Coordinates of C-alpha atoms in Angstrom, one line a residue:
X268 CA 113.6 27.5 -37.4
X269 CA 114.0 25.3 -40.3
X270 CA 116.9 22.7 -38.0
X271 CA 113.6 22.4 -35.7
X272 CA 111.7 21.9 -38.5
X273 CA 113.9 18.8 -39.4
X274 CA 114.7 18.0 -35.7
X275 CA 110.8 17.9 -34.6
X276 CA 109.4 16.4 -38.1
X277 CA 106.0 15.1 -37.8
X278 CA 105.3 17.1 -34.5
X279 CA 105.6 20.2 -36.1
X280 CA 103.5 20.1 -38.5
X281 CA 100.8 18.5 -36.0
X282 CA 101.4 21.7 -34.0
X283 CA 100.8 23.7 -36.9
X284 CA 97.9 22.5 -38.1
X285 CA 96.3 23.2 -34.4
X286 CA 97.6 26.5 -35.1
X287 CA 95.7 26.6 -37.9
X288 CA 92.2 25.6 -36.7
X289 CA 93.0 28.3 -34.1
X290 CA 95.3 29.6 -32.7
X291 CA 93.8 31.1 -29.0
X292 CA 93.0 27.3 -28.0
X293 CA 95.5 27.9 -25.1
X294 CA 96.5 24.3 -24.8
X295 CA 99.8 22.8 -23.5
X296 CA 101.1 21.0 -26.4
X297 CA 101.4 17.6 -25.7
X298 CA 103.0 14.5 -27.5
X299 CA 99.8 12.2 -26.7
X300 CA 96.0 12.3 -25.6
X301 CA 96.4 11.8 -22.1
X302 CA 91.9 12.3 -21.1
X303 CA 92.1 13.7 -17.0
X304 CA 95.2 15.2 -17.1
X305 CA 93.0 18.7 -17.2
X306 CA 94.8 19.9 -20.1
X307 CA 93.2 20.3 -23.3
X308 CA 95.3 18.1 -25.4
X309 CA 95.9 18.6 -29.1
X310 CA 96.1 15.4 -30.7
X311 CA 92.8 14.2 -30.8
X312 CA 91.1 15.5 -27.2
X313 CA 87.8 17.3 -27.4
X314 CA 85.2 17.8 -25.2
X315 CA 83.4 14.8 -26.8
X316 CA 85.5 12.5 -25.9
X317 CA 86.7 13.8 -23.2
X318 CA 84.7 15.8 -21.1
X319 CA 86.9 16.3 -18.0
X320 CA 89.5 18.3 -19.8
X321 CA 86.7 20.1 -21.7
X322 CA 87.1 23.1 -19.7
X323 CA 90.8 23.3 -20.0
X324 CA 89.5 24.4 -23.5
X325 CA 88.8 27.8 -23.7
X326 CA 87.5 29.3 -26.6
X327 CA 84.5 27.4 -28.4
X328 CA 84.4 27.4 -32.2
X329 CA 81.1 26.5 -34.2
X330 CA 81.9 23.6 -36.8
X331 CA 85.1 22.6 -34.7
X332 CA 83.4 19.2 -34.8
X333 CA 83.0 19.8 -31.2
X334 CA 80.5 20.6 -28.6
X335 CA 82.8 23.3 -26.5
X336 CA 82.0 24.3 -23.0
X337 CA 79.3 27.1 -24.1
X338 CA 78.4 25.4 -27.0
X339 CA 74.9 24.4 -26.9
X340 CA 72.1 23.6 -30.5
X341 CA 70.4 27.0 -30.0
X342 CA 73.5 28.6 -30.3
X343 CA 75.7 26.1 -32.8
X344 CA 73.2 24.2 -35.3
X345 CA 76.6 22.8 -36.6
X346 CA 78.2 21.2 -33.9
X347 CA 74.8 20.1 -32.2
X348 CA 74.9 16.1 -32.9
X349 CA 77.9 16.3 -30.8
X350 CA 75.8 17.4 -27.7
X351 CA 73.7 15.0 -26.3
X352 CA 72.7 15.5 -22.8
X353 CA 69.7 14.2 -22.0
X354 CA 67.7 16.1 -19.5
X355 CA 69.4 19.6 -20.5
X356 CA 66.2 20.4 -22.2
X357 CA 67.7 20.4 -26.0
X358 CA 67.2 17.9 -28.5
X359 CA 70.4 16.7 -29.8
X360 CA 70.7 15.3 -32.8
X361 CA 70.4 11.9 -32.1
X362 CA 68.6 12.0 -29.1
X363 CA 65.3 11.0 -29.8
X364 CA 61.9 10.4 -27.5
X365 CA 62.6 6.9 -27.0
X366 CA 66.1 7.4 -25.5
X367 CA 65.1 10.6 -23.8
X368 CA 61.9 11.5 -22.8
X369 CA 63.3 14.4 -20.8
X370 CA 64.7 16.3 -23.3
X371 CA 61.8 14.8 -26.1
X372 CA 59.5 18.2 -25.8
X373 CA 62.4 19.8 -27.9
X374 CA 62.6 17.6 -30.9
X375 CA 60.3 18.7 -33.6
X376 CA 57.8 16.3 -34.5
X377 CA 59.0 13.0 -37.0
X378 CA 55.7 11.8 -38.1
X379 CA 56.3 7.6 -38.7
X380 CA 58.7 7.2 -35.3
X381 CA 56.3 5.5 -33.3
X382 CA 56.2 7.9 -31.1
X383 CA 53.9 10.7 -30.2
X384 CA 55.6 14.1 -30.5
X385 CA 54.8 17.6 -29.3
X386 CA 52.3 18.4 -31.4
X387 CA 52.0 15.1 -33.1
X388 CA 48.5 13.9 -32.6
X389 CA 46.2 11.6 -34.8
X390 CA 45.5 14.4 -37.0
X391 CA 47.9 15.6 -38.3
X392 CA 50.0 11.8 -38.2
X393 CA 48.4 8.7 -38.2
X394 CA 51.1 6.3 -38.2
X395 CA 52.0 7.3 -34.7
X396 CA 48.7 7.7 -33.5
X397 CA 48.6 4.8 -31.3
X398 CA 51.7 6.2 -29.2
X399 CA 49.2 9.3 -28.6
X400 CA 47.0 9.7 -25.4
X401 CA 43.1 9.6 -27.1
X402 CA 42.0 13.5 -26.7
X403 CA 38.4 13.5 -26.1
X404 CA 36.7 16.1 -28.5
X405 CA 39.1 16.1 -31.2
X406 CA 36.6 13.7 -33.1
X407 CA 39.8 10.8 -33.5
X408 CA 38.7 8.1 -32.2
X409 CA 42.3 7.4 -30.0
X410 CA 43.6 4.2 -28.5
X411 CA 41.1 3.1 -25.9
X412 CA 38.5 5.6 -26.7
X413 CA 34.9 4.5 -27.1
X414 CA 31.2 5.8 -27.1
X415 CA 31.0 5.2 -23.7
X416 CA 34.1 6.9 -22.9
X417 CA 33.8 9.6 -25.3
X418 CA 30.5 10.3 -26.3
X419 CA 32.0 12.8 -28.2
X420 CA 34.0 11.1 -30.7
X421 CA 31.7 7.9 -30.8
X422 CA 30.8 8.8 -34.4
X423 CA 34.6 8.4 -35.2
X424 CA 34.9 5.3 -33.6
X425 CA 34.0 1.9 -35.6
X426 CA 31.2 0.3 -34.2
X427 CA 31.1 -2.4 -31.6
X428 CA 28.2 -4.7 -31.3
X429 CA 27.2 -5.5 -28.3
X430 CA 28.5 -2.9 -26.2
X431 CA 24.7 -1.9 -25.3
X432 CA 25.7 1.6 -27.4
X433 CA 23.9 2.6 -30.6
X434 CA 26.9 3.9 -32.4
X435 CA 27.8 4.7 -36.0
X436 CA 25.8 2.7 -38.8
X437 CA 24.9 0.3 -36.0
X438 CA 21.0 -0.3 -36.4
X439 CA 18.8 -3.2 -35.3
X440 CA 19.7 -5.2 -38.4
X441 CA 23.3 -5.1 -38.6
X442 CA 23.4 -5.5 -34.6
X443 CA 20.2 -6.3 -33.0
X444 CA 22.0 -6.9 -29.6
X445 CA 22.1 -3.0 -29.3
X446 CA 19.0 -2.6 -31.4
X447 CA 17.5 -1.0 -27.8
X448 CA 19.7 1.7 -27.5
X449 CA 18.7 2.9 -31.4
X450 CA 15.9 5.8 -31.7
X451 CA 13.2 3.8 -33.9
X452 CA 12.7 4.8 -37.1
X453 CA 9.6 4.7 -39.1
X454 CA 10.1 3.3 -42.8
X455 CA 13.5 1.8 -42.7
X456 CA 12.1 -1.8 -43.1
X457 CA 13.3 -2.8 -39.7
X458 CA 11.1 -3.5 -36.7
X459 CA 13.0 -1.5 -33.7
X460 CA 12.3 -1.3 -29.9
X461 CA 8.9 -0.1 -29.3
X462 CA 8.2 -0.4 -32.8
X463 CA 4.4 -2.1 -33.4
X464 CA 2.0 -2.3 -36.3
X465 CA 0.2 0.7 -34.6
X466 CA 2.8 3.1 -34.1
X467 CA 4.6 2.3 -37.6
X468 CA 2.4 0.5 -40.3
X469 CA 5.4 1.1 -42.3
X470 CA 8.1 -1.3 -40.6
X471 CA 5.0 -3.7 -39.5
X472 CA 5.6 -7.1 -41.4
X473 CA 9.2 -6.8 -40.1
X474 CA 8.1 -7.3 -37.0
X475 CA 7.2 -10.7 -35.1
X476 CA 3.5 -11.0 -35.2
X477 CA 2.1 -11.1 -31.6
X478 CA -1.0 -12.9 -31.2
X479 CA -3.5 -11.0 -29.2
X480 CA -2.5 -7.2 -29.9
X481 CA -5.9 -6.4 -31.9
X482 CA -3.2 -6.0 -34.9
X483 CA -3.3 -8.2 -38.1
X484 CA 0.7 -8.7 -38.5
X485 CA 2.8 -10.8 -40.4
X486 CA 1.9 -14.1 -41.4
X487 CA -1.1 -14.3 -38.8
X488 CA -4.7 -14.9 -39.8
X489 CA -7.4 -16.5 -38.5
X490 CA -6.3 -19.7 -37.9
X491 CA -3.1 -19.0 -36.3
X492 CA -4.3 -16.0 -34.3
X493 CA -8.2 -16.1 -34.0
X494 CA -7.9 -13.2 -31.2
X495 CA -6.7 -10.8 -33.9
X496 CA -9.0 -12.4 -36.6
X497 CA -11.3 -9.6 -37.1
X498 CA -8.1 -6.9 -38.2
X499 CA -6.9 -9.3 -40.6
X500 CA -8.2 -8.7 -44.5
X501 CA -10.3 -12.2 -44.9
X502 CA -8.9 -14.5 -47.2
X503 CA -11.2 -17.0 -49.1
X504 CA -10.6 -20.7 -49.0
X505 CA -8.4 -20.8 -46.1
X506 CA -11.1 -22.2 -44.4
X507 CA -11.6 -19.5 -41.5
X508 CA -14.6 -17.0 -41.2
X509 CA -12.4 -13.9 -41.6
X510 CA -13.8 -10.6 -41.2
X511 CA -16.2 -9.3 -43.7
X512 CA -16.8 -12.8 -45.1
X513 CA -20.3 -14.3 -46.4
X514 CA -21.1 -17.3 -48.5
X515 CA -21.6 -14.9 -51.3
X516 CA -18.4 -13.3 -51.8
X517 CA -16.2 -16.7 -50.6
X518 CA -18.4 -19.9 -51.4
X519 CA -15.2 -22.0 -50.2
X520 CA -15.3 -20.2 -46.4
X521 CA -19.3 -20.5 -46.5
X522 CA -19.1 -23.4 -44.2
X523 CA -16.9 -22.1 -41.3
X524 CA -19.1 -18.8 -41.1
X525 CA -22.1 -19.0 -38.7
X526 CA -25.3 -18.0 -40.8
X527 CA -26.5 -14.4 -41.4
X528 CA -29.8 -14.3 -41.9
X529 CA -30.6 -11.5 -44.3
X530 CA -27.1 -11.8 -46.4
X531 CA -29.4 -13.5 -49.3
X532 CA -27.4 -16.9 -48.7
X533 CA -29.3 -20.2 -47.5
X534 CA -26.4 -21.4 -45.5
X535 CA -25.4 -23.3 -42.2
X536 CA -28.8 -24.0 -40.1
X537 CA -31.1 -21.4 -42.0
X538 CA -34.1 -22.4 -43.6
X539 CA -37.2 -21.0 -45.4
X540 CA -38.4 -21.1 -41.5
X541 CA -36.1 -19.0 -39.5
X542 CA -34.5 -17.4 -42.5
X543 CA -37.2 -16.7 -45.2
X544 CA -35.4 -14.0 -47.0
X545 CA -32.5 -16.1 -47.5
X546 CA -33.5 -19.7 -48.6
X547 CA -37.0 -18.9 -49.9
X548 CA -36.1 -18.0 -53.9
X549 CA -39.8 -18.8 -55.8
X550 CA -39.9 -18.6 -59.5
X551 CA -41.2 -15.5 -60.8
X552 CA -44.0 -17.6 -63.0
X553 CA -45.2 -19.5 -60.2
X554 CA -45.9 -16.0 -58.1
X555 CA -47.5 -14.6 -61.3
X556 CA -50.1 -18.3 -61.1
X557 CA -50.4 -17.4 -57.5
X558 CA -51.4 -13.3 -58.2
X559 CA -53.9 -14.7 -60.8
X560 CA -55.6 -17.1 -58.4
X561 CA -55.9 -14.0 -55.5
X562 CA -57.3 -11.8 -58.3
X563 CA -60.2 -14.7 -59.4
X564 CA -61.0 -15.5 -55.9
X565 CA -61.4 -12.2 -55.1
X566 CA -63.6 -11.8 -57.9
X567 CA -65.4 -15.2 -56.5
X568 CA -65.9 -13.3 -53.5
X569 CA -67.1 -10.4 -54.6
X570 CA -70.4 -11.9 -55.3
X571 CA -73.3 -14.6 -53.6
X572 CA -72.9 -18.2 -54.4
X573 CA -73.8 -21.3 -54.0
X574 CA -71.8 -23.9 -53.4
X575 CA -73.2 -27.7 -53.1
X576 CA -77.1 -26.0 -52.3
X577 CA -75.5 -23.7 -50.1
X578 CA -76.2 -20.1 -50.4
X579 CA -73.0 -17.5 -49.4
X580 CA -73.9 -14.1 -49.4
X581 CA -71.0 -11.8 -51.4
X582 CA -68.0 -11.2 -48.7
X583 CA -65.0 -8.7 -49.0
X584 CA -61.5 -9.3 -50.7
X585 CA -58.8 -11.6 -49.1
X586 CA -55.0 -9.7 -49.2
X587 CA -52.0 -11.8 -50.0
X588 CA -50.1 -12.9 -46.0
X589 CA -46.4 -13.5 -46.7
X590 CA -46.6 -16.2 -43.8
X591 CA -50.0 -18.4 -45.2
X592 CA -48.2 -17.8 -48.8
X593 CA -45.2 -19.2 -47.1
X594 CA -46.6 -22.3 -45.8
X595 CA -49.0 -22.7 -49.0
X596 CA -45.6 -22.4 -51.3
X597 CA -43.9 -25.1 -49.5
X598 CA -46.3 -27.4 -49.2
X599 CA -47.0 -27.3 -52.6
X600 CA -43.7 -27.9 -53.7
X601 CA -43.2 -30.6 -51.0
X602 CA -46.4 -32.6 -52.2
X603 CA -44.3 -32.0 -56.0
X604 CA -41.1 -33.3 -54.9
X605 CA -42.4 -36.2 -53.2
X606 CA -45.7 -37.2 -55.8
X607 CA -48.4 -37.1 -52.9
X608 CA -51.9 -35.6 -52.5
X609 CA -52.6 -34.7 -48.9
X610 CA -53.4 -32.1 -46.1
X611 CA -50.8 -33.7 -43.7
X612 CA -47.1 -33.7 -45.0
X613 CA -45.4 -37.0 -45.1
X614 CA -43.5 -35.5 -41.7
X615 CA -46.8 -36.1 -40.2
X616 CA -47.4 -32.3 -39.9
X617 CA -50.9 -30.7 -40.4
X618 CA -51.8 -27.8 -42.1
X619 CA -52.0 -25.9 -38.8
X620 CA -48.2 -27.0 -38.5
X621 CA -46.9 -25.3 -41.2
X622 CA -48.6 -22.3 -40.8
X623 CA -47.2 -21.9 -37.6
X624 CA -43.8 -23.2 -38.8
X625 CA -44.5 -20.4 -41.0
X626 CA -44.5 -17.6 -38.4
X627 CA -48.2 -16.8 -38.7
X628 CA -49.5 -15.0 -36.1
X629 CA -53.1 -14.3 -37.1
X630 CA -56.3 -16.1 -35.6
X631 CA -58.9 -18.8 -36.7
X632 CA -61.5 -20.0 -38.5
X633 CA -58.4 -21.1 -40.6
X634 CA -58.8 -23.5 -43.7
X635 CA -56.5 -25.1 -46.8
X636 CA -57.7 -25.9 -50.1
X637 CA -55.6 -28.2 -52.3
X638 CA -55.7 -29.1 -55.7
X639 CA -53.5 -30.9 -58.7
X640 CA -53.2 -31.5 -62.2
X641 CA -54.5 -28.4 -63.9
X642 CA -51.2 -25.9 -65.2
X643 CA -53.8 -22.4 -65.1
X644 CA -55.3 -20.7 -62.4
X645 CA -58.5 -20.7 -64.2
X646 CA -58.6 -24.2 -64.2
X647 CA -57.5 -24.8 -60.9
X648 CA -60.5 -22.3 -59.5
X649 CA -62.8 -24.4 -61.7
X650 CA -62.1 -27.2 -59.6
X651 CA -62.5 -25.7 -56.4
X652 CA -65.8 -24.2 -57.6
X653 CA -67.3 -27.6 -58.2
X654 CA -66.1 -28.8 -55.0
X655 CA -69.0 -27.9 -52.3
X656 CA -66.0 -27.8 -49.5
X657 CA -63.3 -25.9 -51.4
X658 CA -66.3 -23.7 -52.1
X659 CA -67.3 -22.9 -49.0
X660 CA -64.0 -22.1 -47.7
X661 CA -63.5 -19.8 -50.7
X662 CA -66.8 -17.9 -49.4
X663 CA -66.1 -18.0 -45.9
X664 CA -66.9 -14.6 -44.5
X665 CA -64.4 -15.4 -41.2
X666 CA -61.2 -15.3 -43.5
X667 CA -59.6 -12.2 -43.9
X668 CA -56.2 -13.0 -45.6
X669 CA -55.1 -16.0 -47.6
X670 CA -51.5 -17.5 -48.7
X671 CA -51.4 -19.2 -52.6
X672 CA -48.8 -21.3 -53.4
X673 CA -48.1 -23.6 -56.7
X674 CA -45.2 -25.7 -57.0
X675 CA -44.4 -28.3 -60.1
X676 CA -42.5 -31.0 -60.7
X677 CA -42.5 -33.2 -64.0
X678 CA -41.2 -36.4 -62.9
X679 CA -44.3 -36.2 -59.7
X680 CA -48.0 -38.1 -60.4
X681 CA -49.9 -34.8 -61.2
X682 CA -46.6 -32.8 -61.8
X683 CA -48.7 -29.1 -61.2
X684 CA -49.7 -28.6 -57.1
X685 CA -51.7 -26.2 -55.7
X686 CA -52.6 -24.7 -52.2
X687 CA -54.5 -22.2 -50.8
X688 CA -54.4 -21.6 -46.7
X689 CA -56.8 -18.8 -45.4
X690 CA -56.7 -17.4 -42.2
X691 CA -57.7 -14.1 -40.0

């Protein structure tokens, strides 16, 4: 045995070292790998690198280094990487999905391999999320996936304006091209479809004003939108009859308003003749001269006189007519203002004119009495007295009513003016 040790040498101990790793391998010892000859050679040959005498081998051995006939991963972890055929349903070592799809159900998942592995899905790895088919439902918003394909999920998926979706944090300010397809609300400072200053006062100066609407909106008024005039709050001095305006509460927008008799304002075409309450404005002291005349005329009246050789029986009271007193007042103050002395007006009117002028509607006999200079009612009826015509019309038993007026003016001839026009 030892002469064969020295005769064979380095063969030997090759032999015995197979003899070692095991010793039922079976194998016809030869001198050199010869792959195909069907024999399971020892110097090298496994059924790695050479599968056609792989089953000359008999005899698999976990952690040989080699995937044997009936080795398979399930049943030898160890020699697994060795054993990589694709389609067999196992998932060698360093097969992978990319280089076998077949077999890539059996690899356990490798989250950051850029591809999508049983199991993987967005959830549970994002890096290799894209690889994944988008699953409706699972609330990822996958690869492709949008609110229109996936209602579902569309509060997952960023936003896209203009994709005629309202999606997530989309509104009609960020992306007014979808602003449609937003439910409106009320109070969020933005003016959304159907939105109007009627249905939401709230959101209504966010809103383009529309002329017309019966709605006072932003930055309309009257002069830019005189169809919705009358909703807008007036606003003095802009020089528009707003709503609600009169000469007395805005004296700059007097002019544009048309004239409202009664409102206490003399304005536009009004005068003491259509509009008495509003441009007639007599000085208290002048009505009380005018009272104390009425109360001594009555008195005059109340008993028989004589008046230039003429007897006049006592006649009844006269009462104070707002119209005669009317037409009295202004003639007065007119003959004042303009220093004359006469029945007829410098206009050319008569007496009879501007009692009509006045409104009165009474009957005839009708006279006038005039008089200046005197500043008491005592001393204006003195003068009248001593005049046989202003006498006789102070008796006359036809007149029923009478109008007084006194009107003054220091820079005029006789500066005080008096009038008296009776009437029935």
């Amino acid at each position: 045995m030892r002469g064969t040790l020295r005769h064979l040498g380095g063969g030997l101990a090759m032999a015995l070292l197979v003899g070692l790793v095991g010793s039922t391998v079976g194998c016809k010892e030869k001198n050199a790998t010869q792959c195909g000859d069907n024999l399971c050679n020892s110097i090298g040959e496994t059924c790695y690198n050479c599968p056609n005498d792989c089953g000359a081998c008999v005899g698999d051995i976990c952690g040989d280094g080699t995937c044997g006939v009936t080795e398979y991963c399930d049943t030898c972890r160890a020699d697994c990487g060795l054993c990589a055929d694709c389609g067999d349903g196992i998932c060698a070592v360093n097969e992978v999905c990319a280089s076998c799809p077949e077999d890539c159900g059996a690899c356990p998942a490798s989250c950051g391999d850029a591809v999508c592995s049983v199991q993987e899905s967005c959830v549970f790895c994002a890096p290799d999320c894209g690889q994944c088919r988008p699953i409706c439902g699972d609330q990822i918003c996958g690869v492709g996936e949008s609110c229109e394909i996936c209602p579902a999920d569309c509060g997952s998926c960023g936003a896209v304006c203009g994709d005629s979706q309202c999606e997530s944090g989309e509104d009609c300010t960020s992306c007014p091209v979808d602003c449609g397809s937003c439910n409106t609300v009320c109070g969020n400072s933005q003016c959304e479809s159907g939105e109007d200053c009627t249905s939401c006062p709230a959101d209504c100066g966010t809103c383009g004003a529309v002329c017309g609407n019966s709605q006072c909106e932003s930055g309309e008024d009257c002069t830019s939108c005189p169809a919705d005039c009358g909703a807008c709050p007036p606003t003095c001095g802009d020089g528009t009859c707003d709503a609600g305006e009169v000469c007395d509460v805005c004296v700059a927008d007097c002019g544009s308003c048309p004239p409202v008799c009664g409102d206490d304002v003399c304005e536009g075409d009004e005068d003491v003749y259509n509009c008495l309450n509003d441009c007639y404005d007599w000085p208290a002291a002048s009505a009380a001269l005018e009272q104390q005349i009425l109360d001594q005329l009555n008195v005059f009246r109340s008993q028989s006189q004589v008046c230039g050789g003429t007897s006049y029986p006592a006649v009844g009271p006269l009462t104070m007519n707002a119209e005669l007193r009317l037409a009295a007042r202004l003639h007065s103050q007119d003959m004042a203002d303009q220093s004359f002395f006469d029945h007829d007006s410098l206009d050319g009117r008569t007496f009879m004119d501007r009692i009509n002028d006045a409104g009165f509607t009474g009957g005839c006999p009708c006279g006038e009495n005039i008089a200046a200079g005197s500043s008491t009612a005592s001393a204006t009826m003195t003068q009248w007295i001593n005049s046989p015509g202003h006498c006789a019309n102070m008796m006359g038993s036809g007149f029923t009513t009478v109008g007084i007026g006194y009107g003054y003016n220091g820079s005029s001839t006789y500066g005080h003016y008096w009038t008296q026009d009776f009437g029935n």
